[in-house]
Short mmCIF file of C-alpha atoms in Angstrom, two decimals:
data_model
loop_
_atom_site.label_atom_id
_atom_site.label_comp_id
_atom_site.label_asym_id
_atom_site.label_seq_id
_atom_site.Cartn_x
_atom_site.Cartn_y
_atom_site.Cartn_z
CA UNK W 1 52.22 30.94 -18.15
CA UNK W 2 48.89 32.27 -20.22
CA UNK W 3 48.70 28.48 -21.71
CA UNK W 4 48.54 27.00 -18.48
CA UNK W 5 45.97 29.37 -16.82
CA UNK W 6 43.68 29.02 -20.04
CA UNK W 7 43.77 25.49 -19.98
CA UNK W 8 43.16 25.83 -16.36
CA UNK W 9 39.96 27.59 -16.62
CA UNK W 10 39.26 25.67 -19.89
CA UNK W 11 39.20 22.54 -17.81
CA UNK W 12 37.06 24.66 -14.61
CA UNK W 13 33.96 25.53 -17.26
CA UNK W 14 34.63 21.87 -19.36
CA UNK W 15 33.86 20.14 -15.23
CA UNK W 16 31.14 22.82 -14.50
CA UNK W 17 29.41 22.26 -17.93
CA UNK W 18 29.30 18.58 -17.34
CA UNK W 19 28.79 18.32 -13.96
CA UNK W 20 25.71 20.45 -13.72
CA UNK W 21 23.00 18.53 -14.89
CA UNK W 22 24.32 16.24 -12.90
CA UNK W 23 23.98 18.04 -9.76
CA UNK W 24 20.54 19.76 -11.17
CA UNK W 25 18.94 15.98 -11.16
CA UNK W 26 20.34 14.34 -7.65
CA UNK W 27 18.24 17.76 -6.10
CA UNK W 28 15.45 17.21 -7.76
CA UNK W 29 13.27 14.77 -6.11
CA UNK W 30 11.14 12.74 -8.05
CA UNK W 31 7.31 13.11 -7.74
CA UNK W 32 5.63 10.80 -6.39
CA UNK W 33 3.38 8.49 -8.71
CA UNK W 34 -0.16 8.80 -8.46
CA UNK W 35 -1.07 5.23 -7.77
CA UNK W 36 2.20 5.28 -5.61
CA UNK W 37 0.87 8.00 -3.29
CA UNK W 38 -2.63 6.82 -3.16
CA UNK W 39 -1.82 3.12 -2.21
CA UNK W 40 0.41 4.88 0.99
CA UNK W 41 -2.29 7.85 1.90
CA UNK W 42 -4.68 5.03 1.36
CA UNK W 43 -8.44 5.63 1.25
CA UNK W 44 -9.19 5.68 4.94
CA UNK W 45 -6.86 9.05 4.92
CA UNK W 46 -8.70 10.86 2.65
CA UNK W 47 -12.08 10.42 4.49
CA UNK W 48 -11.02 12.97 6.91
CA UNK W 49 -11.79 10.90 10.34
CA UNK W 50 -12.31 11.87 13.51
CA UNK W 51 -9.93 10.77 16.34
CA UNK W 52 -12.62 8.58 17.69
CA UNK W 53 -13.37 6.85 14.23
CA UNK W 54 -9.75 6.40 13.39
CA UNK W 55 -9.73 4.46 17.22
CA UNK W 56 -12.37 2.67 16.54
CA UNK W 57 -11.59 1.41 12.86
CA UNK W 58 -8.28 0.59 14.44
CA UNK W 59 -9.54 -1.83 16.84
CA UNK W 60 -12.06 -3.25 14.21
CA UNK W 61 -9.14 -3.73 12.18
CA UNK W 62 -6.94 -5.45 15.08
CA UNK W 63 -9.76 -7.59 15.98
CA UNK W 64 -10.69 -9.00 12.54
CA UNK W 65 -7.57 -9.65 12.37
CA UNK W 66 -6.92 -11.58 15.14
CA UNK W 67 -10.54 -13.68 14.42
CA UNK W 68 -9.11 -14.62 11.01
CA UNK W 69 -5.77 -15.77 12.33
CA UNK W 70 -7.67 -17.48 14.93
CA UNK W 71 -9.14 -19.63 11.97
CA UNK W 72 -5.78 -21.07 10.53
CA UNK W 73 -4.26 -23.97 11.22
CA UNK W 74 -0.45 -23.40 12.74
CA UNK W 75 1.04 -24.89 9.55
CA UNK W 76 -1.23 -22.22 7.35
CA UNK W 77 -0.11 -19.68 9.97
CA UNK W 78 3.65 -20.38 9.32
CA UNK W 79 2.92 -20.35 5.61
CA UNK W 80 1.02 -17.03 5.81
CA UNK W 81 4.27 -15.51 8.15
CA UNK W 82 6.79 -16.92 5.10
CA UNK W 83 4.52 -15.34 2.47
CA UNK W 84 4.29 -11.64 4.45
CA UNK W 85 7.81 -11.91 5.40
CA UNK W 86 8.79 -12.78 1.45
CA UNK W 87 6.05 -9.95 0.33
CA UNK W 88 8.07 -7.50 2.58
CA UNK W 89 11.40 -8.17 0.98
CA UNK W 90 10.16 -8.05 -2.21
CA UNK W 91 8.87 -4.48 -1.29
CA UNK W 92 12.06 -3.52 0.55
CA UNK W 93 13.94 -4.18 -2.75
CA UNK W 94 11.65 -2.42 -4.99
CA UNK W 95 10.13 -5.27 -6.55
CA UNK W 96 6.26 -3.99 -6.03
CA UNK W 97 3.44 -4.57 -8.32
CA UNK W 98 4.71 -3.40 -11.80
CA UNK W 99 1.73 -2.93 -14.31
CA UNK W 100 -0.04 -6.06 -15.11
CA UNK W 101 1.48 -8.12 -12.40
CA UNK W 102 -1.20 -8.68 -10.17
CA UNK W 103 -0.03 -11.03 -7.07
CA UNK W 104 -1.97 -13.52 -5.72
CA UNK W 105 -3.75 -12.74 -1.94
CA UNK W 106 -1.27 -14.46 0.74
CA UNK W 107 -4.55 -16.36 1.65
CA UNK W 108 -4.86 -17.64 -1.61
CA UNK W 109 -1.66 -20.37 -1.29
CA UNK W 110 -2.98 -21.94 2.22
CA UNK W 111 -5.37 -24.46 1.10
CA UNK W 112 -7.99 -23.06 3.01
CA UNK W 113 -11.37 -25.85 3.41
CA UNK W 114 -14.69 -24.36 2.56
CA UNK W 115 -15.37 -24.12 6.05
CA UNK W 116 -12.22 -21.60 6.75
CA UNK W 117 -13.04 -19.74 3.70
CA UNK W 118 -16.47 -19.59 4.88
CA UNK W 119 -15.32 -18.20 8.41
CA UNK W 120 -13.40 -15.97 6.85
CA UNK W 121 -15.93 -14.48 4.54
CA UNK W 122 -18.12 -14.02 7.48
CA UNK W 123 -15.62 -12.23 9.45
CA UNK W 124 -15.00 -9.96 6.90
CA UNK W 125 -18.55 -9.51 6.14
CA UNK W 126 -18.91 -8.40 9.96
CA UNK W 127 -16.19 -6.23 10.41
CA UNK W 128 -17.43 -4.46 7.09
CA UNK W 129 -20.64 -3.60 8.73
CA UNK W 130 -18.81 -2.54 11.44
CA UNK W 131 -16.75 0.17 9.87
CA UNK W 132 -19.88 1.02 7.82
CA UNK W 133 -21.59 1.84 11.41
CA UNK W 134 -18.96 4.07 12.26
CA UNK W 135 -18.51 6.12 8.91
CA UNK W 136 -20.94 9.21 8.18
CA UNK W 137 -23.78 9.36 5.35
CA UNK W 138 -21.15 11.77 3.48
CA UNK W 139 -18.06 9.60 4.23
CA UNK W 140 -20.01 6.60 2.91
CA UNK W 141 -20.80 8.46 -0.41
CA UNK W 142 -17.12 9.41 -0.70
CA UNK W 143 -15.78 5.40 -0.63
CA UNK W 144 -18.44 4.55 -3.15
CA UNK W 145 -17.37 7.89 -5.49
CA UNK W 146 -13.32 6.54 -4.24
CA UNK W 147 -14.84 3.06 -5.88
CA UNK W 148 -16.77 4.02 -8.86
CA UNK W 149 -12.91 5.87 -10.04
CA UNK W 150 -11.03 2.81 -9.54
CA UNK W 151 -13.47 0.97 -11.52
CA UNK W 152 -12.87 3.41 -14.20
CA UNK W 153 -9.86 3.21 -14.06
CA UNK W 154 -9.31 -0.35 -14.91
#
């Protein structure tokens, strides 16, 4: 009867003892990378807007958006929805941007002419002054300090 309880609670401590760090590292979360955390908080986040700049960044955003789709062709449209939509599945199965593997923009595989890439340019250029209009003195300085470290950090 003693030989079976010992074993018993020989076998209990033998499961604890290996089970443990087991359960120690499923409740530990891991931290969240750096890079990881910045590329989701993104820059605009850490600016510290206002409601009204956030609303009108948005609609900057929206509408540059729309200008630039407004320049494609619907072929290079359907080839710039197939690129997102392969991007996104990529991302949904953790295939992101490991180090040194720098994708190519989705604009880059449409063939734009120098005329759409010149649109293009200029719409950015405009939207860019845009957002620069609605930013502070001090939330200017803070993108170009934001800038100057990932410079660095290449």
């Amino acid at each position: 009867m003693k030989i079976k309880t010992l074993s018993l609670i020989a076998a209990a401590f033998a499961v604890t003892l290996t089970a443990t760090p087991f359960i120690a590292q499923a409740q530990d979360a891991p931290a969240p990378q750096q890079g990881k955390e910045y590329r989701r908080k993104g820059a605009w986040k850490k600016l510290g807007l206002t409601e009204e700049q956030k609303t009108k960044i948005m609609a900057i955003r929206r509408d540059t958006r729309d200008k630039m789709l407004n320049v494609l062709t619907p072929t290079q449209k359907e080839q710039l929805k197939a690129e997102m939509e392969q991007r996104r599945s990529q991302a949904l199965q953790g295939e992101g941007r490991g180090r040194g593997k720098r994708k190519k923009h989705p604009f880059a595989s449409l063939n734009l002419t120098d005329a759409q890439k010149n649109q293009m340019r200029a719409i950015k250029d405009s939207a860019k002054q845009q957002m620069k209009a609605i930013l502070t003195p001090a939330q200017l300085e803070q993108i170009e300090q934001m800038r100057q470290n990932r410079r660095s950090r290449r």
